PDB file of C-alpha atoms and ligand atoms in Angstrom:
ATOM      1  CA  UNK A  16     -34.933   1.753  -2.796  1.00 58.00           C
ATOM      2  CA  UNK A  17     -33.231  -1.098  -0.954  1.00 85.00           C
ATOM      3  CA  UNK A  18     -32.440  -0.983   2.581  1.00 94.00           C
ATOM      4  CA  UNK A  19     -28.836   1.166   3.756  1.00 96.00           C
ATOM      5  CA  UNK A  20     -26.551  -0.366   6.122  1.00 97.00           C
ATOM      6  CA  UNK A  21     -23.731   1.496   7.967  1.00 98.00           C
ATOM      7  CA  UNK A  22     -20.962  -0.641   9.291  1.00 98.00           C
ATOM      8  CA  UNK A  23     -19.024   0.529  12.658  1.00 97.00           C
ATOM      9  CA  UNK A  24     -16.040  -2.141  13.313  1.00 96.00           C
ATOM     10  CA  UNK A  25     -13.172  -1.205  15.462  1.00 94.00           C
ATOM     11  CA  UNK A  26     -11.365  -2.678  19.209  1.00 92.00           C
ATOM     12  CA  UNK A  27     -13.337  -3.352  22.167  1.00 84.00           C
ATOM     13  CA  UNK A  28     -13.767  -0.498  24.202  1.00 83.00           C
ATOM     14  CA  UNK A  29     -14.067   2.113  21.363  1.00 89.00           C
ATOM     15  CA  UNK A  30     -17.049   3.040  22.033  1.00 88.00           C
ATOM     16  CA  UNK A  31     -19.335   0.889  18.873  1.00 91.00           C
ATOM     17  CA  UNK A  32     -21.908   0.020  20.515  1.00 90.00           C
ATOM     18  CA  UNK A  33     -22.679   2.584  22.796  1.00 91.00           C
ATOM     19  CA  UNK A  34     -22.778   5.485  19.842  1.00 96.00           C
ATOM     20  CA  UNK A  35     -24.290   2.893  17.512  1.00 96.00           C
ATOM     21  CA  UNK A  36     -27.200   1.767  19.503  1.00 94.00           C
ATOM     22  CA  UNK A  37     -27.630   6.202  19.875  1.00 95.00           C
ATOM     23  CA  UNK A  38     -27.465   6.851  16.640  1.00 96.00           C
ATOM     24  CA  UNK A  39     -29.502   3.764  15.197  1.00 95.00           C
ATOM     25  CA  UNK A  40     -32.159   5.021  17.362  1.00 93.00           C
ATOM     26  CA  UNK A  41     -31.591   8.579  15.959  1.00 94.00           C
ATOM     27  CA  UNK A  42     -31.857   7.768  11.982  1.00 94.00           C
ATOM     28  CA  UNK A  43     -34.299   5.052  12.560  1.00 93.00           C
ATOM     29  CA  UNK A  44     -32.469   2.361  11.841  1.00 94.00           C
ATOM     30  CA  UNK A  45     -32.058  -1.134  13.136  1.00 94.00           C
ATOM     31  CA  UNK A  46     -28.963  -1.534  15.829  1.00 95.00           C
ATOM     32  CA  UNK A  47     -27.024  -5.037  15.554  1.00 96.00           C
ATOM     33  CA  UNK A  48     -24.757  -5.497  17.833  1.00 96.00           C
ATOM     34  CA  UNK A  49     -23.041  -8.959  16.259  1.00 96.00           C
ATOM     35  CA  UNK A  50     -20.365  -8.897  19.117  1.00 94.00           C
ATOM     36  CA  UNK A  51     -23.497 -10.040  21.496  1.00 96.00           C
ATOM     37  CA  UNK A  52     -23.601 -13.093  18.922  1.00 97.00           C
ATOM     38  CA  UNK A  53     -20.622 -14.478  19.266  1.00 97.00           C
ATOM     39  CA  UNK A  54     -20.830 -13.372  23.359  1.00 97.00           C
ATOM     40  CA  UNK A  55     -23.976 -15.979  23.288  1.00 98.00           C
ATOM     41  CA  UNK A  56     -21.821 -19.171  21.732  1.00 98.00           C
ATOM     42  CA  UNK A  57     -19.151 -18.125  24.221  1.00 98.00           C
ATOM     43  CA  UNK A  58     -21.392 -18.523  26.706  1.00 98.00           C
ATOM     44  CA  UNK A  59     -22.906 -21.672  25.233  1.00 98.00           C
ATOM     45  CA  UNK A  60     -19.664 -23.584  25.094  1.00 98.00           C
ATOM     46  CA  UNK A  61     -18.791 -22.212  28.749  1.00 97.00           C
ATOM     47  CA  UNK A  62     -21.820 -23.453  30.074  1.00 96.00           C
ATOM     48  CA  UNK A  63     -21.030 -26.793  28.242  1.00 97.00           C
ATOM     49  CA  UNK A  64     -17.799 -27.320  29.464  1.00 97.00           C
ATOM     50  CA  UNK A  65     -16.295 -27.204  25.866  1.00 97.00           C
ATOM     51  CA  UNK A  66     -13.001 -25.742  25.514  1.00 97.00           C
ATOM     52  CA  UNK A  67     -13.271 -22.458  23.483  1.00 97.00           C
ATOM     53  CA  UNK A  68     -10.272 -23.123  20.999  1.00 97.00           C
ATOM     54  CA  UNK A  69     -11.229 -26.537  20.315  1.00 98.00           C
ATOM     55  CA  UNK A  70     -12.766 -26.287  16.805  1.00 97.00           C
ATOM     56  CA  UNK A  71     -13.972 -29.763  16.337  1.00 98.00           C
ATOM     57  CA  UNK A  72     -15.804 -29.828  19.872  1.00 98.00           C
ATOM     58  CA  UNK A  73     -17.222 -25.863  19.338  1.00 98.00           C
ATOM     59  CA  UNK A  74     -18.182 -27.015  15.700  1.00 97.00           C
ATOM     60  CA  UNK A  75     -20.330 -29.979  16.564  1.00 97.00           C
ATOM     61  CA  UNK A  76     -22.260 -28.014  19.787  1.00 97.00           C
ATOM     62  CA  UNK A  77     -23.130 -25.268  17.204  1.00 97.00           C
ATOM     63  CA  UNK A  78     -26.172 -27.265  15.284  1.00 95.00           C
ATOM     64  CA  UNK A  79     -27.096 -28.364  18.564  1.00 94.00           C
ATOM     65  CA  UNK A  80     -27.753 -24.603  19.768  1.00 96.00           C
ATOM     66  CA  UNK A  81     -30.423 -22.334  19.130  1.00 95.00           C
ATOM     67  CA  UNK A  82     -29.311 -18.801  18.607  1.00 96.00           C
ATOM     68  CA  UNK A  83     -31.980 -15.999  18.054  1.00 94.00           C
ATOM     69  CA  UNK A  84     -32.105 -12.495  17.606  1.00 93.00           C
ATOM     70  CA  UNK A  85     -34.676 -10.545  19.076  1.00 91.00           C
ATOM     71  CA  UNK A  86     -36.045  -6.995  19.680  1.00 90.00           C
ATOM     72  CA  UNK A  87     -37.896  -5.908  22.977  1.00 86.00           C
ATOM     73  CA  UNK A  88     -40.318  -3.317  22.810  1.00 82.00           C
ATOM     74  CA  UNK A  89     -37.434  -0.976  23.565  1.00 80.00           C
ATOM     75  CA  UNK A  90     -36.147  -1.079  20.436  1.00 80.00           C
ATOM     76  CA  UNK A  91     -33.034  -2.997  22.598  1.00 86.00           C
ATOM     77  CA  UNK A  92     -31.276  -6.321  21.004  1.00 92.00           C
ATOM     78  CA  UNK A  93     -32.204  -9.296  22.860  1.00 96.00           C
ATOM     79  CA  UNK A  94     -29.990 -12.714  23.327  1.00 97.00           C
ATOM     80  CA  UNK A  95     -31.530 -16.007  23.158  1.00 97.00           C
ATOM     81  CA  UNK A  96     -29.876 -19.162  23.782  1.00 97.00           C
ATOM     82  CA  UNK A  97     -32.536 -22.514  23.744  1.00 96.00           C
ATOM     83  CA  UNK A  98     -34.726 -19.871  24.137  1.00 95.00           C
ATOM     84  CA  UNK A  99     -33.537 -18.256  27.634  1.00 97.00           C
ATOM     85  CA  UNK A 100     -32.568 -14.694  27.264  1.00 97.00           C
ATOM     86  CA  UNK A 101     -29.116 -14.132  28.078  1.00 98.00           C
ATOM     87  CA  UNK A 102     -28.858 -10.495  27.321  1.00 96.00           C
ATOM     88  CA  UNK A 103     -27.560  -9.989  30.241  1.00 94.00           C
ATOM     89  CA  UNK A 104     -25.672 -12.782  31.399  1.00 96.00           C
ATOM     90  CA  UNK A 105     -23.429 -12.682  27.822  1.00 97.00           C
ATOM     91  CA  UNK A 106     -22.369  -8.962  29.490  1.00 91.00           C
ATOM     92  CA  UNK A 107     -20.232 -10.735  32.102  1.00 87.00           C
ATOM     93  CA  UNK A 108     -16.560 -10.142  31.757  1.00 80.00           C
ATOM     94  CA  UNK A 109     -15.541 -13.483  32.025  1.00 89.00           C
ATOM     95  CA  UNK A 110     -17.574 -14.046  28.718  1.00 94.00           C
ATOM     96  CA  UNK A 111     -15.517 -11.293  26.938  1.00 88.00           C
ATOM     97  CA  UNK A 112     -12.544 -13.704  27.125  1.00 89.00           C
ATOM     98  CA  UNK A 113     -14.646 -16.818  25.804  1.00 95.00           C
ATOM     99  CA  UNK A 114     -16.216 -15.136  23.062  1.00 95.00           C
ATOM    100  CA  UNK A 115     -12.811 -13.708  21.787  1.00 90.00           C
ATOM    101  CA  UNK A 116     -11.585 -17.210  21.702  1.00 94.00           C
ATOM    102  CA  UNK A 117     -14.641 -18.690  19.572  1.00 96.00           C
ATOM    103  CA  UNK A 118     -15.095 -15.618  17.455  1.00 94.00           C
ATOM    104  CA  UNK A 119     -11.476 -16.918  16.187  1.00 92.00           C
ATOM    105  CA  UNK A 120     -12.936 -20.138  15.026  1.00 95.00           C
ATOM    106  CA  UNK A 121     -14.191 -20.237  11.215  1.00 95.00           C
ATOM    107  CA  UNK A 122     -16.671 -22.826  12.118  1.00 96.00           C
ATOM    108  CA  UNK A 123     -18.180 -20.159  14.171  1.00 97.00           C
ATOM    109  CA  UNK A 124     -17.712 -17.363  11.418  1.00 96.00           C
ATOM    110  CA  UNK A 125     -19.241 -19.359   9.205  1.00 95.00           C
ATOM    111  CA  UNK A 126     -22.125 -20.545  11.453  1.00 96.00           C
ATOM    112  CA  UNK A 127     -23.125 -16.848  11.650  1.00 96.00           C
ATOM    113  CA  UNK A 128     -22.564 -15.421   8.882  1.00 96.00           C
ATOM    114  CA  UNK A 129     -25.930 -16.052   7.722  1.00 94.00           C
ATOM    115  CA  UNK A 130     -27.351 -14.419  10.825  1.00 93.00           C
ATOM    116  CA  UNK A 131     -26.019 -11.400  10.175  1.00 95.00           C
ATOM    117  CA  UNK A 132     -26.450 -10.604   6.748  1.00 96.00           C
ATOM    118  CA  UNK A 133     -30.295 -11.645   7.205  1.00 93.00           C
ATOM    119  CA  UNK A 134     -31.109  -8.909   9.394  1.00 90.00           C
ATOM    120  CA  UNK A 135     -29.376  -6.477   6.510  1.00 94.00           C
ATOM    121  CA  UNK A 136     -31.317  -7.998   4.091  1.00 94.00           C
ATOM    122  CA  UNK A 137     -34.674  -6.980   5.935  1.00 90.00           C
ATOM    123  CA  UNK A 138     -33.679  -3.534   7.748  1.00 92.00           C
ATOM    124  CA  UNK A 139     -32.165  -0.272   7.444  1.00 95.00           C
ATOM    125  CA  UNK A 140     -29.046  -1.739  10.107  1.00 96.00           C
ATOM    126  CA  UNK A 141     -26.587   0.026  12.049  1.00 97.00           C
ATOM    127  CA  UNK A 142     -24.400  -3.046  12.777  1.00 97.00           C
ATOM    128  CA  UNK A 143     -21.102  -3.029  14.843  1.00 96.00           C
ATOM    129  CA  UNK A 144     -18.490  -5.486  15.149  1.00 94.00           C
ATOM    130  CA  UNK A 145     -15.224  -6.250  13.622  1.00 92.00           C
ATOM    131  CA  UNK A 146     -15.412  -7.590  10.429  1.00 94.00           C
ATOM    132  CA  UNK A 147     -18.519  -6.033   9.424  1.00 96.00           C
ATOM    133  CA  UNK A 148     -17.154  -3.848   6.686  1.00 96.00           C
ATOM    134  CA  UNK A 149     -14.795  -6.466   5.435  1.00 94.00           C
ATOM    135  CA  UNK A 150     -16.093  -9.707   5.195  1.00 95.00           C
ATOM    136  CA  UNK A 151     -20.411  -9.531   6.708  1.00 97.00           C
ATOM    137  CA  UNK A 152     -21.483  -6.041   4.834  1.00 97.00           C
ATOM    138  CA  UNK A 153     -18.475  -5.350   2.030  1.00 96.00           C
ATOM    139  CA  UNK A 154     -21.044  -3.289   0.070  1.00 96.00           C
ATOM    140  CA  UNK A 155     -22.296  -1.395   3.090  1.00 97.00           C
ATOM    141  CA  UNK A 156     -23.145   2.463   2.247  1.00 97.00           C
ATOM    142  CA  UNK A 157     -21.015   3.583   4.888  1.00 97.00           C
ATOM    143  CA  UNK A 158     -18.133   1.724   6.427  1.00 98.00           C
ATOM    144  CA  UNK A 159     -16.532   3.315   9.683  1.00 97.00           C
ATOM    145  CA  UNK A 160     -13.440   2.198  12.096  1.00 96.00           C
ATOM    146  CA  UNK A 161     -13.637   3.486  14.989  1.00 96.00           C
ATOM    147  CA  UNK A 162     -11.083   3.479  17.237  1.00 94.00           C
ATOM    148  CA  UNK A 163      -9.018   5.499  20.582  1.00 95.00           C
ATOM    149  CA  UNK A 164      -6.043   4.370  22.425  1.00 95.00           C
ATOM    150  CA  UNK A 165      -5.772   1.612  24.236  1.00 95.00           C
ATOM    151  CA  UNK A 166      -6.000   2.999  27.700  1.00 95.00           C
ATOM    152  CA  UNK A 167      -8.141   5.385  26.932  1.00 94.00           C
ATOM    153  CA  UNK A 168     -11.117   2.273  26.415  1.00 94.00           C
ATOM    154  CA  UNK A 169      -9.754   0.613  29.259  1.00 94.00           C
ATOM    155  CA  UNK A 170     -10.726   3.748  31.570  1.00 93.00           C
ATOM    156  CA  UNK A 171     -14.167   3.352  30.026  1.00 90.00           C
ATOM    157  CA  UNK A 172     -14.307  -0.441  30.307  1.00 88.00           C
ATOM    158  CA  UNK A 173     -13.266  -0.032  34.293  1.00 91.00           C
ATOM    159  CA  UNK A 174     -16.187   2.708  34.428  1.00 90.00           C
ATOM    160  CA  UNK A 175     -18.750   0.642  32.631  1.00 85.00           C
ATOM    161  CA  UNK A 176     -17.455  -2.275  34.758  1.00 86.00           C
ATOM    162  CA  UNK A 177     -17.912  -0.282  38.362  1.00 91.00           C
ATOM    163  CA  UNK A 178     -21.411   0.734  36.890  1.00 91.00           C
ATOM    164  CA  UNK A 179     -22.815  -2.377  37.096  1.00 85.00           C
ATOM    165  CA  UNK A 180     -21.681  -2.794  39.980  1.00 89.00           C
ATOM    166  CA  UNK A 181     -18.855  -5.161  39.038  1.00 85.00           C
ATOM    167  CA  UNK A 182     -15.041  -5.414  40.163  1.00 86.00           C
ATOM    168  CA  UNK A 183     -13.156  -3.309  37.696  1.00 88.00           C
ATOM    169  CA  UNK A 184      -8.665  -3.132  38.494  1.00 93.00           C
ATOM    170  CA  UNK A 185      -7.342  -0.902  35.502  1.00 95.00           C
ATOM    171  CA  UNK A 186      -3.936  -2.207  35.488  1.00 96.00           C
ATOM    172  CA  UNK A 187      -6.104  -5.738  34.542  1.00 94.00           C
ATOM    173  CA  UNK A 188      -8.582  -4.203  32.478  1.00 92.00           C
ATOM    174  CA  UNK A 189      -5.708  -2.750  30.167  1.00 94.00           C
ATOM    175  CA  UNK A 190      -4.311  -6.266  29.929  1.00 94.00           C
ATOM    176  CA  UNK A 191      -7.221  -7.736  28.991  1.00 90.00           C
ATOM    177  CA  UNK A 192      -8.099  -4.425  26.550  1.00 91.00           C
ATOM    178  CA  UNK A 193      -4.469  -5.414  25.010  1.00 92.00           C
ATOM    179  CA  UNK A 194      -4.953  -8.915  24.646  1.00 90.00           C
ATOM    180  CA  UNK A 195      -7.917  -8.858  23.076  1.00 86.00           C
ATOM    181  CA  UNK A 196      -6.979  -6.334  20.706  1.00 90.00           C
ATOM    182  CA  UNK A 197      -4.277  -8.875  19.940  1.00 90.00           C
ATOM    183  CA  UNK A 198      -6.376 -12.090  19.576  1.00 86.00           C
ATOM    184  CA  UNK A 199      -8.764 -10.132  17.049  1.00 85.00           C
ATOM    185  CA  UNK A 200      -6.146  -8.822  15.286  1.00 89.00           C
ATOM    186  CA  UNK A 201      -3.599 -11.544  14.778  1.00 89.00           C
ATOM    187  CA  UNK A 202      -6.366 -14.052  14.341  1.00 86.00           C
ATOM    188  CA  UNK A 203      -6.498 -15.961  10.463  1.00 87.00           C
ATOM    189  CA  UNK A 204     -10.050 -15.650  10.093  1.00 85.00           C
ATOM    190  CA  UNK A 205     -11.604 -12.461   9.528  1.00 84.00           C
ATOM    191  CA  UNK A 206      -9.202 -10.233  12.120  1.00 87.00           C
ATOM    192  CA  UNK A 207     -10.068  -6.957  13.039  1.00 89.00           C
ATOM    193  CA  UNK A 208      -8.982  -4.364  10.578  1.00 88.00           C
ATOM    194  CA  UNK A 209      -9.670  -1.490   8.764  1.00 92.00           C
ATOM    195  CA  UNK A 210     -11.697  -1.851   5.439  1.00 93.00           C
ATOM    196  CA  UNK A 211     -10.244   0.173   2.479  1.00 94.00           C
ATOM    197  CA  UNK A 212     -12.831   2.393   2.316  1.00 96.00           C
ATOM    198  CA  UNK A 213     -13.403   2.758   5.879  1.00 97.00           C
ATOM    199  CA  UNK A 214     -13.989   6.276   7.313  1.00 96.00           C
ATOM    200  CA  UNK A 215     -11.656   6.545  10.406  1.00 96.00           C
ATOM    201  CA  UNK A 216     -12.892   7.809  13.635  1.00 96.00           C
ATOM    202  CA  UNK A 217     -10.725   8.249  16.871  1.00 95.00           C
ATOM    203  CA  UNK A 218     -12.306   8.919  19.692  1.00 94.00           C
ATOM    204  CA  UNK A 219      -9.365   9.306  22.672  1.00 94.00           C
ATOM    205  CA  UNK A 220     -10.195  12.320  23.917  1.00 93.00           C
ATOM    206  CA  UNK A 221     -13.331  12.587  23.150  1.00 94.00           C
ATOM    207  CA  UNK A 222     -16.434  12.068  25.497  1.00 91.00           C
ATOM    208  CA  UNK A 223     -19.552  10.516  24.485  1.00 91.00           C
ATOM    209  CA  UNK A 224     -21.365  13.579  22.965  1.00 95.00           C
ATOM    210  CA  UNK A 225     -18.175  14.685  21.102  1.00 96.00           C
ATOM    211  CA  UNK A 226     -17.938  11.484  19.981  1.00 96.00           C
ATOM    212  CA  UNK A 227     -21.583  11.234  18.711  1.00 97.00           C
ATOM    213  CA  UNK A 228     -21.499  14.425  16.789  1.00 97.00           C
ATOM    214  CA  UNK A 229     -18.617  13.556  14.871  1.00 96.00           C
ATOM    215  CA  UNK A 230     -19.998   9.813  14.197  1.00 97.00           C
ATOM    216  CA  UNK A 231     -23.067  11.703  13.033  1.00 96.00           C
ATOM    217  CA  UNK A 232     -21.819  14.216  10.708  1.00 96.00           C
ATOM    218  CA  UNK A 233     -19.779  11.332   9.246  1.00 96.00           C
ATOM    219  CA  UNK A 234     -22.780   9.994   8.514  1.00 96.00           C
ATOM    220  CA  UNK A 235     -25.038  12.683   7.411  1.00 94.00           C
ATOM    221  CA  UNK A 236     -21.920  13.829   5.085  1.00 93.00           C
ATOM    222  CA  UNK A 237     -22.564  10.616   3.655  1.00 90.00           C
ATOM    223  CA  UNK A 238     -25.954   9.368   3.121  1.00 87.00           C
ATOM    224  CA  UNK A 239     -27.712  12.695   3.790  1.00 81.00           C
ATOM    225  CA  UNK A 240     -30.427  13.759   6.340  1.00 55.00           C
ATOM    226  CA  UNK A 241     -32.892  10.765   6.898  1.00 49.00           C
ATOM    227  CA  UNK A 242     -32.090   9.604   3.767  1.00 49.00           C
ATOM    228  CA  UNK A 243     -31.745   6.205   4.791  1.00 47.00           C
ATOM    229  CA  UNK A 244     -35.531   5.685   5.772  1.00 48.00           C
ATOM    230  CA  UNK A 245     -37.424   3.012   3.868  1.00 48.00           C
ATOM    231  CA  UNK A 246     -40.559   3.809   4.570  1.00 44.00           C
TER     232      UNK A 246
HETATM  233  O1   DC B 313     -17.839  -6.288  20.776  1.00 84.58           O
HETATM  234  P1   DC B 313     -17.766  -7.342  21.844  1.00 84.58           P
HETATM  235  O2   DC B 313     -16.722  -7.065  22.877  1.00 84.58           O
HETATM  236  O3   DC B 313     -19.107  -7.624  22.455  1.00 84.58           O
HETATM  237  O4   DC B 313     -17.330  -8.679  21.062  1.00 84.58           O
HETATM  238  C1   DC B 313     -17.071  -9.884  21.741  1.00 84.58           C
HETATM  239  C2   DC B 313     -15.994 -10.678  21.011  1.00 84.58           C
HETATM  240  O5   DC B 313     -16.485 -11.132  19.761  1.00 84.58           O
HETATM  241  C3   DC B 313     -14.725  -9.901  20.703  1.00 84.58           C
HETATM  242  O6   DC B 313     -13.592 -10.553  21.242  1.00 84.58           O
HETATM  243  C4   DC B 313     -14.565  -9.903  19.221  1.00 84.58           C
HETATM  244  C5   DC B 313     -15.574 -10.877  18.730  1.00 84.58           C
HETATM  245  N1   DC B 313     -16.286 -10.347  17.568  1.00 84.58           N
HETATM  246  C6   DC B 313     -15.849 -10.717  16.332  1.00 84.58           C
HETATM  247  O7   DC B 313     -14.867 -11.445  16.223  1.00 84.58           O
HETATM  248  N2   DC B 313     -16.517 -10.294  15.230  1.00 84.58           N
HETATM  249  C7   DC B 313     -17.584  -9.486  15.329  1.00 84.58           C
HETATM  250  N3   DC B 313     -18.221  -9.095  14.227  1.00 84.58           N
HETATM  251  C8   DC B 313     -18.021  -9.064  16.610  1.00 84.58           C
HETATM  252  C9   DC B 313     -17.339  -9.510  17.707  1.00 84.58           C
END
């Protein structure tokens, strides 16, 4: 049997990788969190000085880079970037805003593209992002947008924000929730939206268990009780 992959694309703030990272470690499968990809060659071109929405200038720093994947013994997704992990440095909010802008690039879509659909290739994945479903994994087994209101993930942003022990304003958070929405939406290249056969899942309202149980029973309604093991 070859390996499954489930697909979970949706806005920021939703809630992806949070309940993906759960319930990857629940069924056993891989978690990839691709937004953490395109978080790293944000950071890359901030730490390079390189404007963000200048394709020519991002395009020739990307064969330059070295972008790698890796797993700790936690199971967790590691960033490496010239082989420094940046796991946590790419969590900065200031990168959200840099990544947004180079994730609209195709040069940068294209770049890691091949990235992405490796890791399916070799693992049972859970993998979250936006265009996971529509353009990375089109024949996933199970496709699922999930999204909640806009304020609704901003109050979750601010609270993951204050967590870390980072400045969090809501009144800016929401603006920044909105805008982003907007840039991965309205962007040409592979914008956020909903694939055809995408399972919707709204989550305002919900907290994180609720949340998990219905992302679950989506799931096992669809590819059955630990039916996705390859072993
Ligand atoms: O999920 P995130 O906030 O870590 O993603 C960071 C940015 O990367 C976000 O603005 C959207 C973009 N992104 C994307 O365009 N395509 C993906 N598959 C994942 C993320």
């Amino acid at each position: 049997m070859g390996y499954r992959s489930i697909a979970i694309d949706g806005p920021s703030g939703a809630g992806k990788s949070t309940l993906a990272k759960r319930l990857a470690q629940e069924l056993g499968f891989l978690y990839v969190d691709t937004g953490a990809i395109y978080r790293t060659v944000g950071l890359a071109a901030r730490r390079r000085g390189i404007d963000p929405s200048d394709a020519p200038a991002v395009g020739q720093m990307l064969p330059n880079l070295s972008i790698a994947m890796g797993y700790g013994e936690d199971g967790l997704q590691q960033m490496l970037l010239d082989g420094e992990d940046v796991t946590q440095a790419i969590r900065e909010n200031e990168i959200s805003r840099w990544a947004s802008k180079v994730a609209a690039l195709p040069v940068v879509r294209d770049f890691l593209l091949g990235m992405q659909r490796h890791a399916a290739q070799e693992h049972n994945v859970i993998m979250d992002g936006r265009d996971i479903g529509t353009v990375v994994l089109p024949q996933a087994d199970l496709k699922i947008f999930l999204t909640a209101e806009a304020g609704a993930r901003a109050e979750r942003r601010c609270r993951e924000l204050l967590e870390r022990g980072q400045q969090a304003d809501f009144e800016q958070v929401l603006r920044e929730v909105v805008e982003r929405d907007r840039r991965d939406m309205e962007r040409e290249t592979s914008p956020l939206r909903q694939a055809d056969d995408a399972v919707v899942a709204d989550t305002t309202g919900l907290n994180l268990e609720e949340s998990f149980a219905l992302l679950l029973e989506i799931i096992q309604n669809r590819l059955g009780d630990g039916e996705g093991r390859h072993e």
